[in-house]
Amino acid sequence: MNPLKFVYGLLEKVKSRGGLIFENTEITGKRYEQDHALFYTKEHREIRARYVIIAAGYEDSDFKTEKNATLASSYAVITKPVADFSGWYKRTLIWETARPYVYMRTTPDNRIIIGGMDKDTSYAETRDSKILASKDKLITAFNSLFPDIQAIPEYYLGAFYGGTHDGMPIISQNEAYPNCYMIMAYGDNGTVYNGVLAKIVEDQILTGASPDLNLYLQTRPLAAK
Ligand SMILES: Cc1cc2nc3c(=O)[nH]c(=O)nc-3n(C[C@H](O)[C@H](O)[C@H](O)COP(=O)(O)OP(=O)(O)OC[C@H]3O[C@@H](n4cnc5c(N)ncnc54)[C@H](O)[C@@H]3O)c2cc1C
């Protein structure tokens, strides 16, 4: 799946159903009044809503204080298009369960994405200082599996990668903000988790209750991983 195309597809669906989309609108503050929440934008505008779903990823301000959340750094390399994939059975996606792990897949324009080699740091400077070395390690790991495929790096990056101690995503609620749901779909299957959590929050808002909400609330007992 191409995640960017996927997100644009979702936004098109929202638009086709009459939803309004405001890009580049940073939320800088919030307040709750009687029966509605007020959110403030960087441009000093005010958004008033009875129900709010916050899906701000790793930048969510509640993330930093969530005791179940973890933050590490991950790396990826995208190669130049490769002429010959001989030896790579059906160009099958590979994802190691080892730690540190490496994953690799090909793209429709015949590049290879090689990623992983996570580091246990949540500091951007430390993360970025390891980008070049991680790029080399990822290429070496690829070459050890496919010595005959020429993998020449074209793009490479380091990114934060959020997870939870018990491996489960979180729906966070705050007594001071009734009817506001913070979705923290952290973990290796974050995109899949998002689908599950969205359904639960939808049920909660439309019918007043979801039988599965308690499984994901931040107040649940921590399960062993
Ligand atoms: C390297 C890497 C590899 C991954 N691989 C996989 C995978 O293979 N499979 C999988 O299922 N998941 C994977 N994930 C996880 C997945 O990407 C996330 O779980 C998913 O993107 C979370 O979606 P989200 O919409 O909750 O948050 P995000 O996609 O992080 O989106 C949050 C948005 O909120 C915006 N935002 C933040 N603060 C504010 C603010 N104050 N005002 C306005 N906007 C704000 C941000 O700019 C961002 O656009 C991976 C993540 C990383 C980093």
JSON list of N, CA, C and O and ligand atoms in Angstrom, two decimals, residues 25-27 55-59 95 160-161 185 187-192 194, ligand 1:
[
{"chain": "A", "resi": 25, "resn": "THR", "atom": "N", "xyz": [-3.37, 23.85, 9.08]},
{"chain": "A", "resi": 25, "resn": "THR", "atom": "CA", "xyz": [-4.06, 24.56, 10.15]},
{"chain": "A", "resi": 25, "resn": "THR", "atom": "C", "xyz": [-3.59, 23.99, 11.48]},
{"chain": "A", "resi": 25, "resn": "THR", "atom": "O", "xyz": [-4.06, 22.95, 11.93]},
{"chain": "A", "resi": 26, "resn": "GLU", "atom": "N", "xyz": [-2.62, 24.66, 12.07]},
{"chain": "A", "resi": 26, "resn": "GLU", "atom": "CA", "xyz": [-2.03, 24.13, 13.30]},
{"chain": "A", "resi": 26, "resn": "GLU", "atom": "C", "xyz": [-2.87, 24.50, 14.52]},
{"chain": "A", "resi": 26, "resn": "GLU", "atom": "O", "xyz": [-3.22, 25.66, 14.70]},
{"chain": "A", "resi": 27, "resn": "ILE", "atom": "N", "xyz": [-3.18, 23.50, 15.33]},
{"chain": "A", "resi": 27, "resn": "ILE", "atom": "CA", "xyz": [-3.91, 23.75, 16.56]},
{"chain": "A", "resi": 27, "resn": "ILE", "atom": "C", "xyz": [-2.90, 24.10, 17.65]},
{"chain": "A", "resi": 27, "resn": "ILE", "atom": "O", "xyz": [-1.95, 23.35, 17.90]},
{"chain": "A", "resi": 55, "resn": "ALA", "atom": "N", "xyz": [-6.15, 13.05, 16.18]},
{"chain": "A", "resi": 55, "resn": "ALA", "atom": "CA", "xyz": [-5.23, 12.01, 15.70]},
{"chain": "A", "resi": 55, "resn": "ALA", "atom": "C", "xyz": [-3.96, 12.73, 15.26]},
{"chain": "A", "resi": 55, "resn": "ALA", "atom": "O", "xyz": [-3.71, 12.91, 14.08]},
{"chain": "A", "resi": 56, "resn": "ALA", "atom": "N", "xyz": [-3.17, 13.17, 16.24]},
{"chain": "A", "resi": 56, "resn": "ALA", "atom": "CA", "xyz": [-2.01, 14.02, 15.94]},
{"chain": "A", "resi": 56, "resn": "ALA", "atom": "C", "xyz": [-0.70, 13.24, 15.94]},
{"chain": "A", "resi": 56, "resn": "ALA", "atom": "O", "xyz": [0.37, 13.82, 15.99]},
{"chain": "A", "resi": 57, "resn": "GLY", "atom": "N", "xyz": [-0.79, 11.91, 15.87]},
{"chain": "A", "resi": 57, "resn": "GLY", "atom": "CA", "xyz": [0.42, 11.10, 15.76]},
{"chain": "A", "resi": 57, "resn": "GLY", "atom": "C", "xyz": [1.35, 11.29, 16.95]},
{"chain": "A", "resi": 57, "resn": "GLY", "atom": "O", "xyz": [0.91, 11.47, 18.08]},
{"chain": "A", "resi": 58, "resn": "TYR", "atom": "N", "xyz": [2.65, 11.28, 16.66]},
{"chain": "A", "resi": 58, "resn": "TYR", "atom": "CA", "xyz": [3.63, 11.36, 17.75]},
{"chain": "A", "resi": 58, "resn": "TYR", "atom": "C", "xyz": [3.77, 12.79, 18.29]},
{"chain": "A", "resi": 58, "resn": "TYR", "atom": "O", "xyz": [4.48, 13.03, 19.25]},
{"chain": "A", "resi": 59, "resn": "GLU", "atom": "N", "xyz": [3.10, 13.76, 17.61]},
{"chain": "A", "resi": 59, "resn": "GLU", "atom": "CA", "xyz": [3.19, 15.15, 18.08]},
{"chain": "A", "resi": 59, "resn": "GLU", "atom": "C", "xyz": [2.09, 15.46, 19.09]},
{"chain": "A", "resi": 59, "resn": "GLU", "atom": "O", "xyz": [2.03, 16.56, 19.62]},
{"chain": "A", "resi": 95, "resn": "TRP", "atom": "N", "xyz": [10.18, -9.08, 6.10]},
{"chain": "A", "resi": 95, "resn": "TRP", "atom": "CA", "xyz": [10.20, -8.33, 7.36]},
{"chain": "A", "resi": 95, "resn": "TRP", "atom": "C", "xyz": [10.73, -9.27, 8.44]},
{"chain": "A", "resi": 95, "resn": "TRP", "atom": "O", "xyz": [10.06, -10.22, 8.82]},
{"chain": "A", "resi": 160, "resn": "PHE", "atom": "N", "xyz": [11.10, 9.28, 13.70]},
{"chain": "A", "resi": 160, "resn": "PHE", "atom": "CA", "xyz": [10.65, 8.73, 14.98]},
{"chain": "A", "resi": 160, "resn": "PHE", "atom": "C", "xyz": [9.65, 7.62, 14.74]},
{"chain": "A", "resi": 160, "resn": "PHE", "atom": "O", "xyz": [8.94, 7.62, 13.72]},
{"chain": "A", "resi": 161, "resn": "TYR", "atom": "N", "xyz": [9.61, 6.72, 15.68]},
{"chain": "A", "resi": 161, "resn": "TYR", "atom": "CA", "xyz": [8.72, 5.57, 15.55]},
{"chain": "A", "resi": 161, "resn": "TYR", "atom": "C", "xyz": [8.10, 5.30, 16.91]},
{"chain": "A", "resi": 161, "resn": "TYR", "atom": "O", "xyz": [8.81, 4.95, 17.86]},
{"chain": "A", "resi": 185, "resn": "ALA", "atom": "N", "xyz": [-2.56, 5.57, 17.68]},
{"chain": "A", "resi": 185, "resn": "ALA", "atom": "CA", "xyz": [-2.43, 4.27, 17.01]},
{"chain": "A", "resi": 185, "resn": "ALA", "atom": "C", "xyz": [-0.96, 3.93, 16.84]},
{"chain": "A", "resi": 185, "resn": "ALA", "atom": "O", "xyz": [-0.46, 3.79, 15.73]},
{"chain": "A", "resi": 187, "resn": "GLY", "atom": "N", "xyz": [2.54, 1.79, 17.04]},
{"chain": "A", "resi": 187, "resn": "GLY", "atom": "CA", "xyz": [2.96, 0.39, 16.94]},
{"chain": "A", "resi": 187, "resn": "GLY", "atom": "C", "xyz": [3.18, -0.01, 15.50]},
{"chain": "A", "resi": 187, "resn": "GLY", "atom": "O", "xyz": [2.92, 0.75, 14.57]},
{"chain": "A", "resi": 188, "resn": "ASP", "atom": "N", "xyz": [3.66, -1.23, 15.33]},
{"chain": "A", "resi": 188, "resn": "ASP", "atom": "CA", "xyz": [4.03, -1.71, 14.00]},
{"chain": "A", "resi": 188, "resn": "ASP", "atom": "C", "xyz": [2.85, -1.73, 13.03]},
{"chain": "A", "resi": 188, "resn": "ASP", "atom": "O", "xyz": [3.03, -1.68, 11.83]},
{"chain": "A", "resi": 189, "resn": "ASN", "atom": "N", "xyz": [1.64, -1.88, 13.56]},
{"chain": "A", "resi": 189, "resn": "ASN", "atom": "CA", "xyz": [0.46, -1.95, 12.70]},
{"chain": "A", "resi": 189, "resn": "ASN", "atom": "C", "xyz": [-0.42, -0.72, 12.90]},
{"chain": "A", "resi": 189, "resn": "ASN", "atom": "O", "xyz": [-1.65, -0.82, 12.90]},
{"chain": "A", "resi": 190, "resn": "GLY", "atom": "N", "xyz": [0.21, 0.44, 13.04]},
{"chain": "A", "resi": 190, "resn": "GLY", "atom": "CA", "xyz": [-0.52, 1.66, 13.37]},
{"chain": "A", "resi": 190, "resn": "GLY", "atom": "C", "xyz": [-1.67, 1.96, 12.42]},
{"chain": "A", "resi": 190, "resn": "GLY", "atom": "O", "xyz": [-2.74, 2.39, 12.84]},
{"chain": "A", "resi": 191, "resn": "THR", "atom": "N", "xyz": [-1.45, 1.72, 11.13]},
{"chain": "A", "resi": 191, "resn": "THR", "atom": "CA", "xyz": [-2.50, 2.03, 10.15]},
{"chain": "A", "resi": 191, "resn": "THR", "atom": "C", "xyz": [-3.71, 1.12, 10.35]},
{"chain": "A", "resi": 191, "resn": "THR", "atom": "O", "xyz": [-4.86, 1.55, 10.26]},
{"chain": "A", "resi": 192, "resn": "VAL", "atom": "N", "xyz": [-3.43, -0.14, 10.66]},
{"chain": "A", "resi": 192, "resn": "VAL", "atom": "CA", "xyz": [-4.52, -1.10, 10.90]},
{"chain": "A", "resi": 192, "resn": "VAL", "atom": "C", "xyz": [-5.24, -0.72, 12.21]},
{"chain": "A", "resi": 192, "resn": "VAL", "atom": "O", "xyz": [-6.47, -0.69, 12.27]},
{"chain": "A", "resi": 194, "resn": "ASN", "atom": "N", "xyz": [-5.56, 2.11, 13.47]},
{"chain": "A", "resi": 194, "resn": "ASN", "atom": "CA", "xyz": [-6.38, 3.30, 13.26]},
{"chain": "A", "resi": 194, "resn": "ASN", "atom": "C", "xyz": [-7.78, 2.93, 12.81]},
{"chain": "A", "resi": 194, "resn": "ASN", "atom": "O", "xyz": [-8.76, 3.55, 13.24]},
{"chain": "B", "resi": 1, "resn": "LIG", "atom": "C1", "xyz": [9.07, 4.61, 9.80]},
{"chain": "B", "resi": 1, "resn": "LIG", "atom": "C2", "xyz": [7.64, 4.17, 10.07]},
{"chain": "B", "resi": 1, "resn": "LIG", "atom": "C3", "xyz": [7.17, 2.99, 9.50]},
{"chain": "B", "resi": 1, "resn": "LIG", "atom": "C4", "xyz": [5.85, 2.57, 9.72]},
{"chain": "B", "resi": 1, "resn": "LIG", "atom": "N1", "xyz": [5.42, 1.41, 9.13]},
{"chain": "B", "resi": 1, "resn": "LIG", "atom": "C5", "xyz": [4.14, 1.00, 9.31]},
{"chain": "B", "resi": 1, "resn": "LIG", "atom": "C6", "xyz": [3.65, -0.17, 8.64]},
{"chain": "B", "resi": 1, "resn": "LIG", "atom": "O1", "xyz": [4.36, -0.85, 7.90]},
{"chain": "B", "resi": 1, "resn": "LIG", "atom": "N2", "xyz": [2.35, -0.54, 8.85]},
{"chain": "B", "resi": 1, "resn": "LIG", "atom": "C7", "xyz": [1.52, 0.17, 9.66]},
{"chain": "B", "resi": 1, "resn": "LIG", "atom": "O2", "xyz": [0.34, -0.20, 9.83]},
{"chain": "B", "resi": 1, "resn": "LIG", "atom": "N3", "xyz": [1.96, 1.31, 10.30]},
{"chain": "B", "resi": 1, "resn": "LIG", "atom": "C8", "xyz": [3.24, 1.73, 10.15]},
{"chain": "B", "resi": 1, "resn": "LIG", "atom": "N4", "xyz": [3.70, 2.86, 10.78]},
{"chain": "B", "resi": 1, "resn": "LIG", "atom": "C9", "xyz": [2.79, 3.54, 11.71]},
{"chain": "B", "resi": 1, "resn": "LIG", "atom": "C10", "xyz": [1.82, 4.45, 10.99]},
{"chain": "B", "resi": 1, "resn": "LIG", "atom": "O3", "xyz": [2.53, 5.28, 10.08]},
{"chain": "B", "resi": 1, "resn": "LIG", "atom": "C11", "xyz": [1.13, 5.33, 12.04]},
{"chain": "B", "resi": 1, "resn": "LIG", "atom": "O4", "xyz": [0.54, 4.50, 13.02]},
{"chain": "B", "resi": 1, "resn": "LIG", "atom": "C12", "xyz": [0.04, 6.17, 11.40]},
{"chain": "B", "resi": 1, "resn": "LIG", "atom": "O5", "xyz": [0.60, 7.04, 10.43]},
{"chain": "B", "resi": 1, "resn": "LIG", "atom": "C13", "xyz": [-0.65, 6.99, 12.46]},
{"chain": "B", "resi": 1, "resn": "LIG", "atom": "O6", "xyz": [-1.65, 7.74, 11.81]},
{"chain": "B", "resi": 1, "resn": "LIG", "atom": "P1", "xyz": [-2.27, 9.01, 12.50]},
{"chain": "B", "resi": 1, "resn": "LIG", "atom": "O7", "xyz": [-3.22, 9.61, 11.50]},
{"chain": "B", "resi": 1, "resn": "LIG", "atom": "O8", "xyz": [-2.80, 8.64, 13.84]},
{"chain": "B", "resi": 1, "resn": "LIG", "atom": "O9", "xyz": [-1.03, 9.98, 12.76]},
{"chain": "B", "resi": 1, "resn": "LIG", "atom": "P2", "xyz": [-0.05, 10.64, 11.71]},
{"chain": "B", "resi": 1, "resn": "LIG", "atom": "O10", "xyz": [-0.01, 9.90, 10.41]},
{"chain": "B", "resi": 1, "resn": "LIG", "atom": "O11", "xyz": [1.23, 10.87, 12.46]},
{"chain": "B", "resi": 1, "resn": "LIG", "atom": "O12", "xyz": [-0.76, 12.04, 11.41]},
{"chain": "B", "resi": 1, "resn": "LIG", "atom": "C14", "xyz": [-0.88, 13.02, 12.42]},
{"chain": "B", "resi": 1, "resn": "LIG", "atom": "C15", "xyz": [-1.11, 14.34, 11.75]},
{"chain": "B", "resi": 1, "resn": "LIG", "atom": "O13", "xyz": [-1.45, 15.31, 12.74]},
{"chain": "B", "resi": 1, "resn": "LIG", "atom": "C16", "xyz": [-0.77, 16.50, 12.43]},
{"chain": "B", "resi": 1, "resn": "LIG", "atom": "N5", "xyz": [-0.64, 17.31, 13.66]},
{"chain": "B", "resi": 1, "resn": "LIG", "atom": "C17", "xyz": [0.12, 17.04, 14.76]},
{"chain": "B", "resi": 1, "resn": "LIG", "atom": "N6", "xyz": [-0.02, 18.03, 15.68]},
{"chain": "B", "resi": 1, "resn": "LIG", "atom": "C18", "xyz": [-0.89, 18.93, 15.13]},
{"chain": "B", "resi": 1, "resn": "LIG", "atom": "C19", "xyz": [-1.43, 20.18, 15.59]},
{"chain": "B", "resi": 1, "resn": "LIG", "atom": "N7", "xyz": [-1.12, 20.70, 16.78]},
{"chain": "B", "resi": 1, "resn": "LIG", "atom": "N8", "xyz": [-2.28, 20.85, 14.77]},
{"chain": "B", "resi": 1, "resn": "LIG", "atom": "C20", "xyz": [-2.63, 20.34, 13.55]},
{"chain": "B", "resi": 1, "resn": "LIG", "atom": "N9", "xyz": [-2.15, 19.15, 13.07]},
{"chain": "B", "resi": 1, "resn": "LIG", "atom": "C21", "xyz": [-1.29, 18.47, 13.85]},
{"chain": "B", "resi": 1, "resn": "LIG", "atom": "C22", "xyz": [0.58, 16.05, 11.89]},
{"chain": "B", "resi": 1, "resn": "LIG", "atom": "O14", "xyz": [1.17, 17.08, 11.13]},
{"chain": "B", "resi": 1, "resn": "LIG", "atom": "C23", "xyz": [0.15, 14.86, 11.03]},
{"chain": "B", "resi": 1, "resn": "LIG", "atom": "O15", "xyz": [-0.20, 15.24, 9.73]},
{"chain": "B", "resi": 1, "resn": "LIG", "atom": "C24", "xyz": [5.00, 3.33, 10.56]},
{"chain": "B", "resi": 1, "resn": "LIG", "atom": "C25", "xyz": [5.47, 4.53, 11.12]},
{"chain": "B", "resi": 1, "resn": "LIG", "atom": "C26", "xyz": [6.78, 4.94, 10.88]},
{"chain": "B", "resi": 1, "resn": "LIG", "atom": "C27", "xyz": [7.26, 6.24, 11.50]}
]
